[in-house]
Amino acid sequence: MTEGGSQRRAPLVVVVSGPGGVGKGTIVEALVQRDPGLYLSRSWTTRAQRPGESDGAYVFTDRATFQRRIDEGGFLEWTEFLGNYYGTPTPEVTPGHDLVLEIEVDGAKQVKARHPDAILVFVLPPSRSEQERRLRGRGDPETNVQARLRKAEEEEPVGRALADHIVVNDHLDDTVDAMLTVIRDERRRRDRGA
């Protein structure tokens, strides 16, 4: 809202992107816990839920249901990787909230094409070996670990080129603090222009 309270700016679209194993899910959960003005759009996937993975990590669905949603134009973005679909449903944001999307680089490109004013924060691991350790720690099969590491090498230059901000996720609290500062600064900038 502006200082006079008469206008409300359009919601921010904050895209948190980066290769698998950089901690996107952990980061976005911390963001929405610390900032009640953020709404996280839960992505869909056709992959199986990993052992110990939260039921809320994704909307886990079957391929036919996902395909129907694609056919109906119900995704803001979607992609296929390792034989599974991943996508962000077209969100219905609660008034007064800003939208956070946790998506891979392919999806980030799609969102930026549809919403050029979206803020893309590209998250990097502190090192490739740390990324590999995180991938193994979450229970990915070895073939998926290697595929995600190869994809990360391809995605990094694309993500860097798309990004409005780049953050290295070395220490979670520092990463979340940096991202909250980006969001608050952008809100102030847009509120002045509203």
Coordinates of N, CA, C and O in Angstrom, one line a residue:
M1 N 0.8 -1.2 0.0 CA 0.0 0.0 0.0 C 0.9 1.2 0.0 O 1.9 1.2 0.6
T2 N 0.4 2.3 -0.6 CA 1.2 3.5 -0.6 C 1.1 4.2 0.7 O 0.3 3.8 1.6
E3 N 1.9 5.2 0.9 CA 1.9 6.0 2.2 C 0.4 6.4 2.5 O 0.0 6.4 3.7
G4 N -0.3 6.9 1.6 CA -1.6 7.4 1.8 C -2.7 6.2 2.0 O -3.8 6.5 2.4
G5 N -2.3 5.0 1.6 CA -3.1 3.9 1.8 C -4.2 3.7 0.7 O -5.1 2.9 0.9
S6 N -4.1 4.5 -0.4 CA -5.2 4.4 -1.3 C -5.0 3.4 -2.5 O -5.9 3.0 -3.1
Q7 N -3.7 3.0 -2.7 CA -3.5 2.1 -3.8 C -2.7 0.9 -3.2 O -1.9 1.0 -2.3
R8 N -2.9 -0.2 -3.9 CA -2.1 -1.4 -3.5 C -1.4 -1.9 -4.8 O -1.9 -2.0 -5.8
R9 N -0.1 -2.1 -4.6 CA 0.7 -2.5 -5.7 C 0.4 -4.0 -6.0 O -0.2 -4.7 -5.2
A10 N 0.7 -4.4 -7.3 CA 0.6 -5.8 -7.7 C 1.5 -6.6 -6.8 O 2.6 -6.2 -6.4
P11 N 1.1 -7.9 -6.6 CA 2.0 -8.7 -5.8 C 3.3 -9.0 -6.4 O 3.4 -9.0 -7.7
L12 N 4.4 -9.0 -5.6 CA 5.7 -9.4 -6.2 C 5.6 -10.9 -6.5 O 5.0 -11.7 -5.9
V13 N 6.4 -11.2 -7.6 CA 6.6 -12.7 -7.9 C 8.1 -12.9 -7.7 O 8.9 -12.3 -8.4
V14 N 8.4 -13.7 -6.6 CA 9.8 -13.9 -6.3 C 10.1 -15.4 -6.7 O 9.5 -16.3 -6.2
V15 N 11.0 -15.5 -7.6 CA 11.4 -16.9 -8.1 C 12.7 -17.3 -7.4 O 13.7 -16.6 -7.6
V16 N 12.6 -18.4 -6.7 CA 13.9 -18.9 -6.1 C 14.2 -20.1 -7.0 O 13.5 -21.1 -7.0
S17 N 15.4 -20.0 -7.7 CA 15.8 -21.0 -8.6 C 17.2 -21.4 -8.4 O 18.0 -20.7 -7.7
G18 N 17.5 -22.6 -8.9 CA 18.9 -23.1 -8.8 C 18.9 -24.6 -9.1 O 17.8 -25.2 -9.1
P19 N 20.0 -25.2 -9.2 CA 20.1 -26.6 -9.5 C 19.6 -27.4 -8.3 O 19.6 -26.9 -7.2
G20 N 19.3 -28.7 -8.5 CA 19.0 -29.6 -7.5 C 20.1 -29.7 -6.4 O 21.2 -29.7 -6.8
G21 N 19.7 -29.8 -5.1 CA 20.7 -29.9 -4.1 C 21.2 -28.6 -3.5 O 22.1 -28.7 -2.7
V22 N 20.7 -27.5 -4.0 CA 21.2 -26.2 -3.4 C 20.4 -25.8 -2.2 O 20.9 -24.9 -1.5
G23 N 19.3 -26.4 -1.9 CA 18.6 -26.1 -0.7 C 17.4 -25.2 -0.9 O 16.9 -24.5 0.0
K24 N 16.8 -25.2 -2.2 CA 15.7 -24.3 -2.5 C 14.5 -24.5 -1.5 O 13.9 -23.6 -1.0
G25 N 14.2 -25.8 -1.3 CA 13.0 -26.1 -0.5 C 13.2 -25.6 0.9 O 12.3 -25.0 1.5
T26 N 14.4 -25.8 1.5 CA 14.6 -25.4 2.9 C 14.6 -23.8 2.9 O 14.1 -23.3 3.9
I27 N 15.1 -23.2 1.9 CA 15.2 -21.7 1.9 C 13.8 -21.2 1.8 O 13.4 -20.3 2.6
V28 N 12.9 -21.7 0.9 CA 11.6 -21.1 0.8 C 10.7 -21.3 2.0 O 9.9 -20.5 2.4
E29 N 10.9 -22.5 2.7 CA 10.2 -22.7 3.9 C 10.6 -21.7 5.0 O 9.7 -21.2 5.7
A30 N 11.8 -21.4 5.1 CA 12.3 -20.4 6.1 C 11.8 -19.0 5.7 O 11.4 -18.3 6.6
L31 N 11.8 -18.7 4.4 CA 11.3 -17.4 4.0 C 9.8 -17.2 4.4 O 9.5 -16.1 5.0
V32 N 9.0 -18.2 4.1 CA 7.6 -18.0 4.5 C 7.3 -18.0 6.0 O 6.4 -17.4 6.4
Q33 N 8.2 -18.7 6.7 CA 8.0 -18.7 8.2 C 8.4 -17.3 8.7 O 7.8 -16.9 9.7
R34 N 9.4 -16.7 8.2 CA 9.9 -15.4 8.7 C 9.2 -14.2 8.2 O 9.3 -13.2 8.8
D35 N 8.5 -14.4 7.0 CA 7.8 -13.2 6.4 C 6.4 -13.6 6.2 O 6.1 -14.3 5.2
P36 N 5.4 -13.2 7.0 CA 4.0 -13.6 6.8 C 3.4 -13.0 5.6 O 2.3 -13.4 5.2
G37 N 4.0 -12.1 4.9 CA 3.5 -11.5 3.7 C 3.8 -12.3 2.5 O 3.5 -11.8 1.4
L38 N 4.4 -13.4 2.6 CA 4.8 -14.3 1.5 C 3.9 -15.5 1.4 O 3.5 -16.1 2.4
Y39 N 3.5 -15.8 0.2 CA 2.7 -17.0 -0.1 C 3.5 -17.9 -1.0 O 3.9 -17.5 -2.1
L40 N 3.7 -19.2 -0.5 CA 4.4 -20.2 -1.3 C 3.5 -21.0 -2.2 O 2.6 -21.6 -1.7
S41 N 3.7 -20.9 -3.5 CA 2.9 -21.8 -4.4 C 3.5 -23.1 -4.4 O 4.7 -23.3 -4.8
R42 N 2.8 -24.2 -4.0 CA 3.3 -25.5 -4.0 C 3.4 -26.2 -5.3 O 2.4 -26.2 -6.0
S43 N 4.6 -26.6 -5.8 CA 4.7 -27.2 -7.1 C 4.1 -28.6 -7.1 O 4.0 -29.3 -6.0
W44 N 3.8 -29.1 -8.3 CA 3.3 -30.5 -8.5 C 4.5 -31.3 -9.1 O 5.3 -30.8 -9.8
T45 N 4.4 -32.6 -8.8 CA 5.4 -33.5 -9.5 C 4.8 -34.9 -9.6 O 3.9 -35.3 -8.9
T46 N 5.3 -35.6 -10.6 CA 4.9 -37.0 -10.8 C 5.9 -38.0 -10.3 O 5.7 -39.2 -10.3
R47 N 7.0 -37.5 -9.7 CA 8.0 -38.4 -9.1 C 7.5 -38.9 -7.8 O 6.6 -38.3 -7.2
A48 N 8.1 -40.0 -7.4 CA 7.7 -40.6 -6.1 C 8.3 -39.8 -5.0 O 9.3 -39.1 -5.1
Q49 N 7.5 -39.8 -3.9 CA 8.0 -39.1 -2.7 C 9.2 -39.8 -2.1 O 9.2 -41.0 -2.0
R50 N 10.3 -39.1 -1.8 CA 11.5 -39.7 -1.2 C 11.2 -40.1 0.2 O 10.4 -39.5 0.9
P51 N 11.9 -41.1 0.7 CA 11.8 -41.5 2.1 C 12.1 -40.3 3.0 O 13.1 -39.6 2.8
G52 N 11.2 -40.0 4.0 CA 11.4 -38.9 4.9 C 11.0 -37.5 4.4 O 11.1 -36.6 5.1
E53 N 10.7 -37.4 3.1 CA 10.3 -36.2 2.5 C 8.9 -35.7 3.0 O 8.0 -36.5 3.1
S54 N 8.8 -34.5 3.3 CA 7.5 -34.0 3.8 C 6.4 -34.1 2.8 O 6.6 -34.0 1.6
D55 N 5.2 -34.4 3.3 CA 4.0 -34.5 2.4 C 3.8 -33.2 1.7 O 3.2 -33.2 0.6
G56 N 4.2 -32.1 2.3 CA 4.0 -30.8 1.8 C 5.1 -30.3 0.8 O 5.0 -29.2 0.3
A57 N 6.1 -31.1 0.6 CA 7.2 -30.7 -0.3 C 6.7 -30.4 -1.7 O 7.1 -29.5 -2.4
Y58 N 5.8 -31.2 -2.2 CA 5.1 -31.1 -3.5 C 3.7 -31.6 -3.4 O 3.3 -32.3 -2.4
V59 N 2.9 -31.3 -4.4 CA 1.7 -32.0 -4.6 C 2.1 -33.2 -5.4 O 2.4 -33.0 -6.6
F60 N 2.1 -34.4 -4.8 CA 2.5 -35.6 -5.6 C 1.3 -36.1 -6.3 O 0.2 -36.4 -5.7
T61 N 1.4 -36.3 -7.6 CA 0.3 -36.7 -8.4 C 0.7 -37.7 -9.5 O 1.9 -37.9 -9.7
D62 N -0.2 -38.3 -10.2 CA 0.1 -39.2 -11.3 C 0.2 -38.5 -12.6 O -0.2 -37.3 -12.7
R63 N 0.8 -39.1 -13.6 CA 1.1 -38.5 -14.9 C -0.2 -38.1 -15.6 O -0.3 -37.0 -16.2
A64 N -1.3 -38.9 -15.5 CA -2.5 -38.6 -16.2 C -3.1 -37.3 -15.6 O -3.6 -36.4 -16.4
T65 N -3.1 -37.1 -14.3 CA -3.7 -35.9 -13.7 C -2.8 -34.7 -14.1 O -3.4 -33.6 -14.4
F66 N -1.5 -34.9 -14.1 CA -0.6 -33.8 -14.4 C -0.9 -33.4 -15.9 O -1.0 -32.2 -16.2
Q67 N -1.0 -34.4 -16.8 CA -1.2 -34.1 -18.2 C -2.5 -33.3 -18.4 O -2.6 -32.4 -19.2
R68 N -3.6 -33.7 -17.7 CA -4.9 -33.0 -17.8 C -4.7 -31.5 -17.4 O -5.2 -30.6 -18.0
R69 N -3.9 -31.3 -16.3 CA -3.7 -29.9 -15.9 C -2.9 -29.1 -17.0 O -3.2 -28.0 -17.2
I70 N -2.0 -29.8 -17.6 CA -1.2 -29.1 -18.7 C -2.2 -28.8 -19.8 O -2.2 -27.6 -20.3
D71 N -3.0 -29.7 -20.2 CA -4.0 -29.5 -21.3 C -5.0 -28.4 -21.0 O -5.4 -27.7 -21.9
E72 N -5.3 -28.2 -19.7 CA -6.2 -27.2 -19.3 C -5.5 -25.8 -19.1 O -6.2 -24.8 -18.8
G73 N -4.2 -25.8 -19.4 CA -3.5 -24.5 -19.2 C -3.4 -24.1 -17.7 O -3.3 -22.9 -17.4
G74 N -3.3 -25.1 -16.8 CA -3.3 -24.9 -15.4 C -2.0 -24.7 -14.8 O -1.9 -24.7 -13.5
F75 N -0.9 -24.6 -15.5 CA 0.4 -24.4 -15.0 C 1.0 -23.1 -15.4 O 0.9 -22.7 -16.6
L76 N 1.6 -22.4 -14.5 CA 2.4 -21.2 -14.8 C 3.7 -21.6 -15.6 O 4.1 -20.9 -16.5
E77 N 4.2 -22.7 -15.2 CA 5.4 -23.3 -15.9 C 5.4 -24.8 -15.6 O 4.9 -25.2 -14.5
W78 N 6.0 -25.6 -16.5 CA 6.2 -27.0 -16.2 C 7.4 -27.5 -17.0 O 7.8 -26.9 -18.0
T79 N 8.0 -28.6 -16.6 CA 9.1 -29.2 -17.3 C 9.1 -30.7 -17.0 O 8.4 -31.1 -16.1
E80 N 9.9 -31.4 -17.8 CA 10.1 -32.8 -17.6 C 11.5 -33.1 -17.4 O 12.4 -32.5 -18.1
F81 N 11.9 -33.8 -16.3 CA 13.3 -34.2 -16.0 C 13.3 -35.5 -15.4 O 12.5 -35.9 -14.5
L82 N 14.2 -36.4 -15.9 CA 14.4 -37.7 -15.4 C 13.1 -38.5 -15.5 O 12.8 -39.3 -14.6
G83 N 12.3 -38.3 -16.5 CA 11.1 -39.0 -16.7 C 9.9 -38.6 -15.9 O 8.9 -39.2 -15.9
N84 N 10.1 -37.5 -15.2 CA 9.0 -37.0 -14.3 C 8.6 -35.6 -14.7 O 9.5 -34.8 -15.1
Y85 N 7.4 -35.2 -14.5 CA 6.9 -33.9 -14.7 C 7.0 -33.1 -13.4 O 6.8 -33.6 -12.3
Y86 N 7.4 -31.8 -13.5 CA 7.4 -30.9 -12.4 C 6.7 -29.6 -12.9 O 7.0 -29.2 -14.0
G87 N 5.9 -29.0 -12.1 CA 5.2 -27.8 -12.5 C 4.7 -26.9 -11.4 O 4.4 -27.4 -10.3
T88 N 4.5 -25.6 -11.7 CA 3.9 -24.7 -10.8 C 2.5 -24.4 -11.2 O 2.3 -23.8 -12.3
P89 N 1.5 -24.7 -10.5 CA 0.1 -24.4 -10.9 C -0.1 -22.9 -10.9 O 0.6 -22.1 -10.2
T90 N -1.0 -22.4 -11.8 CA -1.3 -21.0 -11.9 C -1.8 -20.6 -10.5 O -2.8 -21.2 -10.1
P91 N -1.1 -19.7 -9.8 CA -1.5 -19.4 -8.4 C -2.6 -18.5 -8.3 O -2.9 -17.6 -9.1
E92 N -3.3 -18.7 -7.1 CA -4.3 -17.7 -6.7 C -3.8 -17.1 -5.4 O -3.8 -17.8 -4.3
V93 N -3.2 -15.9 -5.5 CA -2.5 -15.3 -4.3 C -3.5 -14.7 -3.4 O -4.4 -13.9 -3.9
T94 N -3.4 -14.9 -2.1 CA -4.2 -14.2 -1.1 C -3.9 -12.7 -1.2 O -2.7 -12.3 -1.2
P95 N -4.9 -11.9 -1.3 CA -4.7 -10.4 -1.3 C -3.8 -10.0 -0.2 O -3.9 -10.5 1.0
G96 N -2.9 -9.1 -0.5 CA -1.9 -8.6 0.5 C -0.7 -9.4 0.6 O 0.2 -9.1 1.4
H97 N -0.6 -10.5 -0.2 CA 0.6 -11.3 -0.1 C 1.4 -11.2 -1.4 O 0.9 -10.9 -2.4
D98 N 2.7 -11.5 -1.3 CA 3.6 -11.7 -2.4 C 3.8 -13.2 -2.6 O 3.9 -14.0 -1.7
L99 N 4.1 -13.5 -3.9 CA 4.2 -14.9 -4.3 C 5.6 -15.4 -4.4 O 6.5 -14.7 -4.9
V100 N 5.9 -16.5 -3.8 CA 7.2 -17.2 -3.9 C 7.1 -18.5 -4.7 O 6.2 -19.3 -4.4
L101 N 7.9 -18.6 -5.7 CA 8.0 -19.8 -6.5 C 9.3 -20.5 -6.3 O 10.4 -19.8 -6.4
E102 N 9.3 -21.8 -6.0 CA 10.6 -22.5 -5.9 C 10.6 -23.4 -7.2 O 9.9 -24.4 -7.2
I103 N 11.5 -23.1 -8.1 CA 11.5 -23.8 -9.4 C 12.9 -23.9 -10.0 O 13.8 -23.2 -9.7
E104 N 13.0 -24.9 -10.9 CA 14.3 -25.1 -11.6 C 14.4 -24.0 -12.7 O 13.5 -23.2 -12.9
V105 N 15.6 -24.0 -13.3 CA 16.0 -22.9 -14.2 C 15.0 -22.9 -15.4 O 14.6 -21.8 -15.9
D106 N 14.6 -24.1 -16.0 CA 13.7 -24.1 -17.1 C 12.4 -23.4 -16.7 O 11.9 -22.6 -17.5
G107 N 11.9 -23.7 -15.6 CA 10.7 -23.0 -15.1 C 10.9 -21.5 -14.9 O 10.0 -20.7 -15.2
A108 N 12.0 -21.1 -14.4 CA 12.3 -19.7 -14.1 C 12.3 -18.9 -15.4 O 11.8 -17.8 -15.5
K109 N 12.9 -19.6 -16.5 CA 12.8 -18.9 -17.8 C 11.4 -18.7 -18.3 O 11.1 -17.6 -18.8
Q110 N 10.5 -19.7 -18.1 CA 9.1 -19.6 -18.5 C 8.4 -18.4 -17.7 O 7.7 -17.7 -18.3
V111 N 8.7 -18.4 -16.4 CA 8.0 -17.4 -15.6 C 8.5 -16.0 -15.9 O 7.7 -15.0 -16.1
K112 N 9.8 -15.8 -16.2 CA 10.4 -14.5 -16.6 C 9.8 -14.1 -17.9 O 9.6 -12.9 -18.1
A113 N 9.6 -15.0 -18.8 CA 9.0 -14.7 -20.1 C 7.5 -14.2 -19.9 O 7.1 -13.2 -20.6
R114 N 6.8 -14.8 -19.0 CA 5.4 -14.4 -18.8 C 5.3 -13.2 -17.8 O 4.3 -12.4 -17.9
H115 N 6.2 -13.1 -16.9 CA 6.2 -12.0 -15.9 C 7.6 -11.3 -15.8 O 8.4 -11.7 -14.9
P116 N 7.9 -10.5 -16.8 CA 9.3 -9.9 -16.8 C 9.7 -9.1 -15.5 O 10.9 -9.0 -15.3
D117 N 8.7 -8.7 -14.8 CA 9.0 -8.0 -13.5 C 9.2 -8.9 -12.3 O 9.5 -8.5 -11.2
A118 N 9.1 -10.2 -12.6 CA 9.4 -11.2 -11.5 C 10.9 -11.0 -11.0 O 11.8 -10.7 -11.8
I119 N 11.1 -11.2 -9.8 CA 12.5 -11.1 -9.2 C 13.0 -12.5 -9.1 O 12.5 -13.4 -8.4
L120 N 14.1 -12.8 -9.9 CA 14.7 -14.1 -9.9 C 16.0 -14.1 -9.0 O 16.9 -13.4 -9.3
V121 N 15.9 -14.9 -7.9 CA 17.1 -15.1 -7.1 C 17.6 -16.5 -7.4 O 17.0 -17.5 -7.2
F122 N 18.8 -16.5 -8.0 CA 19.5 -17.8 -8.4 C 20.4 -18.2 -7.2 O 21.2 -17.5 -6.8
V123 N 20.1 -19.4 -6.7 CA 20.9 -20.0 -5.6 C 21.9 -21.0 -6.1 O 21.6 -21.8 -6.9
L124 N 23.1 -20.8 -5.6 CA 24.2 -21.7 -5.9 C 24.7 -22.4 -4.6 O 24.6 -21.9 -3.5
P125 N 25.2 -23.6 -4.8 CA 25.8 -24.3 -3.7 C 27.2 -23.7 -3.4 O 27.8 -23.1 -4.3
P126 N 27.7 -23.9 -2.2 CA 29.1 -23.3 -1.9 C 30.1 -24.0 -2.8 O 31.2 -23.4 -3.1
S127 N 29.9 -25.3 -3.2 CA 30.8 -26.0 -4.1 C 30.0 -27.1 -4.7 O 29.0 -27.5 -4.2
R128 N 30.6 -27.7 -5.8 CA 29.9 -28.8 -6.5 C 29.9 -30.0 -5.5 O 29.0 -30.8 -5.5
S129 N 31.0 -30.2 -4.8 CA 31.1 -31.3 -3.9 C 30.1 -31.2 -2.7 O 29.5 -32.3 -2.3
E130 N 29.8 -30.0 -2.3 CA 28.8 -29.9 -1.3 C 27.4 -30.1 -1.9 O 26.5 -30.8 -1.2
Q131 N 27.2 -29.7 -3.1 CA 25.9 -30.0 -3.8 C 25.7 -31.5 -3.9 O 24.7 -32.1 -3.6
E132 N 26.8 -32.2 -4.3 CA 26.8 -33.7 -4.4 C 26.4 -34.3 -3.0 O 25.6 -35.3 -2.9
R133 N 27.1 -33.8 -2.0 CA 26.8 -34.4 -0.6 C 25.3 -34.2 -0.3 O 24.7 -35.1 0.3
R134 N 24.8 -33.0 -0.6 CA 23.3 -32.7 -0.3 C 22.4 -33.7 -1.1 O 21.4 -34.1 -0.5
L135 N 22.7 -33.9 -2.3 CA 21.9 -34.7 -3.2 C 21.9 -36.2 -2.6 O 20.9 -36.8 -2.5
R136 N 23.1 -36.6 -2.2 CA 23.2 -38.0 -1.7 C 22.4 -38.1 -0.3 O 21.8 -39.0 0.0
G137 N 22.5 -37.0 0.4 CA 21.9 -37.0 1.8 C 20.4 -37.0 1.7 O 19.8 -37.4 2.7
R138 N 19.8 -36.6 0.6 CA 18.3 -36.6 0.5 C 17.8 -37.9 -0.1 O 16.6 -38.1 -0.3
G139 N 18.7 -38.8 -0.4 CA 18.3 -40.2 -0.8 C 18.1 -40.3 -2.3 O 17.5 -41.3 -2.7
D140 N 18.6 -39.4 -3.1 CA 18.5 -39.6 -4.6 C 19.3 -40.8 -5.0 O 20.4 -41.1 -4.5
P141 N 18.8 -41.6 -6.0 CA 19.6 -42.7 -6.5 C 20.8 -42.2 -7.2 O 20.8 -41.0 -7.7
E142 N 21.9 -43.0 -7.3 CA 23.1 -42.5 -7.9 C 23.0 -42.0 -9.3 O 23.6 -41.0 -9.6
T143 N 22.1 -42.6 -10.1 CA 22.0 -42.1 -11.5 C 21.4 -40.7 -11.5 O 21.7 -39.9 -12.3
N144 N 20.4 -40.5 -10.5 CA 19.8 -39.1 -10.4 C 20.8 -38.1 -9.9 O 20.8 -37.0 -10.4
V145 N 21.7 -38.5 -9.0 CA 22.7 -37.6 -8.4 C 23.6 -37.2 -9.6 O 23.8 -35.9 -9.8
Q146 N 24.1 -38.1 -10.4 CA 25.0 -37.8 -11.5 C 24.2 -36.9 -12.6 O 24.8 -35.9 -13.1
A147 N 23.0 -37.3 -12.8 CA 22.2 -36.5 -13.8 C 22.0 -35.0 -13.3 O 22.1 -34.1 -14.1
R148 N 21.7 -34.9 -12.0 CA 21.5 -33.5 -11.5 C 22.8 -32.7 -11.5 O 22.7 -31.5 -11.7
L149 N 23.9 -33.4 -11.2 CA 25.2 -32.7 -11.2 C 25.5 -32.2 -12.7 O 26.0 -31.1 -12.9
R150 N 25.3 -33.1 -13.6 CA 25.5 -32.7 -15.1 C 24.6 -31.5 -15.4 O 25.0 -30.6 -16.1
K151 N 23.3 -31.6 -15.0 CA 22.3 -30.6 -15.3 C 22.7 -29.2 -14.7 O 22.6 -28.2 -15.2
A152 N 23.3 -29.3 -13.5 CA 23.7 -28.1 -12.7 C 24.8 -27.4 -13.5 O 24.8 -26.1 -13.6
E153 N 25.7 -28.1 -14.1 CA 26.8 -27.5 -14.9 C 26.2 -26.8 -16.1 O 26.7 -25.7 -16.5
E154 N 25.1 -27.3 -16.7 CA 24.5 -26.7 -17.9 C 23.6 -25.5 -17.4 O 23.6 -24.5 -18.1
E155 N 23.0 -25.6 -16.3 CA 22.0 -24.6 -15.8 C 22.7 -23.3 -15.2 O 22.2 -22.2 -15.3
E156 N 23.9 -23.5 -14.6 CA 24.5 -22.4 -13.9 C 24.7 -21.1 -14.8 O 24.3 -20.1 -14.4
P157 N 25.3 -21.3 -16.0 CA 25.4 -20.0 -16.8 C 24.1 -19.4 -17.2 O 23.9 -18.2 -17.3
V158 N 23.1 -20.3 -17.5 CA 21.8 -19.8 -17.8 C 21.1 -19.1 -16.6 O 20.6 -17.9 -16.8
G159 N 21.2 -19.7 -15.5 CA 20.6 -19.1 -14.3 C 21.3 -17.8 -13.9 O 20.6 -16.8 -13.5
R160 N 22.6 -17.7 -14.0 CA 23.4 -16.5 -13.7 C 22.9 -15.4 -14.7 O 22.8 -14.2 -14.3
A161 N 22.7 -15.7 -16.0 CA 22.3 -14.7 -16.9 C 20.9 -14.2 -16.7 O 20.6 -13.0 -16.9
L162 N 20.0 -15.0 -16.2 CA 18.6 -14.7 -15.9 C 18.5 -13.9 -14.6 O 17.5 -13.1 -14.5
A163 N 19.3 -14.2 -13.7 CA 19.2 -13.7 -12.3 C 19.2 -12.2 -12.1 O 20.0 -11.5 -12.7
D164 N 18.3 -11.8 -11.2 CA 18.4 -10.4 -10.7 C 19.3 -10.4 -9.5 O 19.9 -9.3 -9.2
H165 N 19.4 -11.5 -8.8 CA 20.3 -11.6 -7.6 C 20.8 -13.0 -7.6 O 20.1 -14.0 -7.9
I166 N 22.1 -13.2 -7.1 CA 22.7 -14.5 -7.0 C 23.1 -14.6 -5.5 O 23.7 -13.7 -4.9
V167 N 22.7 -15.8 -4.9 CA 23.0 -16.0 -3.5 C 23.7 -17.4 -3.4 O 23.2 -18.4 -4.1
V168 N 24.8 -17.5 -2.7 CA 25.4 -18.8 -2.4 C 24.9 -19.3 -1.1 O 24.9 -18.6 -0.1
N169 N 24.3 -20.5 -1.1 CA 23.7 -21.0 0.1 C 24.7 -21.8 0.9 O 24.8 -23.0 0.8
D170 N 25.5 -21.1 1.6 CA 26.6 -21.7 2.4 C 26.0 -21.9 3.9 O 26.2 -22.9 4.4
H171 N 25.4 -20.8 4.4 CA 24.8 -20.9 5.7 C 23.4 -20.4 5.6 O 23.1 -19.3 5.1
L172 N 22.4 -21.3 6.0 CA 21.0 -21.0 5.7 C 20.5 -19.7 6.2 O 19.9 -18.9 5.5
D173 N 20.9 -19.4 7.5 CA 20.4 -18.1 8.1 C 20.9 -16.9 7.3 O 20.1 -16.0 7.0
D174 N 22.1 -16.9 6.8 CA 22.7 -15.8 6.1 C 22.0 -15.7 4.7 O 21.7 -14.6 4.2
T175 N 21.7 -16.9 4.1 CA 21.0 -16.9 2.8 C 19.6 -16.3 2.9 O 19.2 -15.5 2.1
V176 N 18.9 -16.8 3.9 CA 17.5 -16.3 4.1 C 17.5 -14.8 4.4 O 16.7 -14.0 3.9
D177 N 18.5 -14.3 5.3 CA 18.6 -12.9 5.6 C 18.8 -12.1 4.3 O 18.2 -11.1 4.1
A178 N 19.7 -12.6 3.4 CA 20.0 -11.9 2.2 C 18.8 -11.8 1.3 O 18.5 -10.8 0.7
M179 N 18.0 -12.9 1.2 CA 16.8 -12.9 0.4 C 15.7 -12.0 0.9 O 15.0 -11.4 0.2
L180 N 15.5 -12.0 2.2 CA 14.5 -11.1 2.8 C 14.9 -9.7 2.6 O 14.0 -8.9 2.4
T181 N 16.1 -9.3 2.6 CA 16.6 -8.0 2.3 C 16.2 -7.6 0.9 O 15.7 -6.5 0.6
V182 N 16.4 -8.5 -0.1 CA 16.1 -8.3 -1.5 C 14.6 -8.0 -1.6 O 14.1 -7.1 -2.2
I183 N 13.8 -8.9 -0.9 CA 12.3 -8.8 -1.0 C 11.8 -7.4 -0.4 O 11.0 -6.7 -1.0
R184 N 12.4 -7.1 0.8 CA 11.9 -5.8 1.4 C 12.3 -4.6 0.6 O 11.6 -3.7 0.5
D185 N 13.6 -4.7 0.0 CA 14.0 -3.5 -0.8 C 13.1 -3.4 -2.0 O 12.7 -2.3 -2.4
E186 N 12.7 -4.5 -2.6 CA 11.9 -4.5 -3.8 C 10.5 -4.0 -3.5 O 9.9 -3.2 -4.2
R187 N 10.0 -4.4 -2.3 CA 8.6 -3.9 -1.9 C 8.7 -2.4 -1.7 O 7.8 -1.7 -2.2
R188 N 9.7 -1.9 -1.1 CA 9.8 -0.4 -0.8 C 9.9 0.3 -2.2 O 9.2 1.3 -2.4
R189 N 10.7 -0.2 -3.1 CA 10.9 0.4 -4.4 C 9.6 0.4 -5.1 O 9.2 1.5 -5.7
R190 N 8.8 -0.7 -5.1 CA 7.6 -0.7 -5.9 C 6.5 0.1 -5.1 O 5.6 0.6 -5.8
D191 N 6.5 0.1 -3.8 CA 5.5 0.9 -3.1 C 5.7 2.4 -3.4 O 4.7 3.1 -3.6
R192 N 6.9 2.8 -3.6 CA 7.1 4.2 -4.0 C 6.6 4.5 -5.4 O 6.1 5.6 -5.6
G193 N 6.6 3.5 -6.3 CA 6.1 3.7 -7.6 C 4.7 3.4 -7.8 O 4.1 3.6 -8.9
A194 N 4.0 2.8 -6.8 CA 2.6 2.4 -6.9 C 1.7 3.6 -7.1 O 1.9 4.7 -6.6

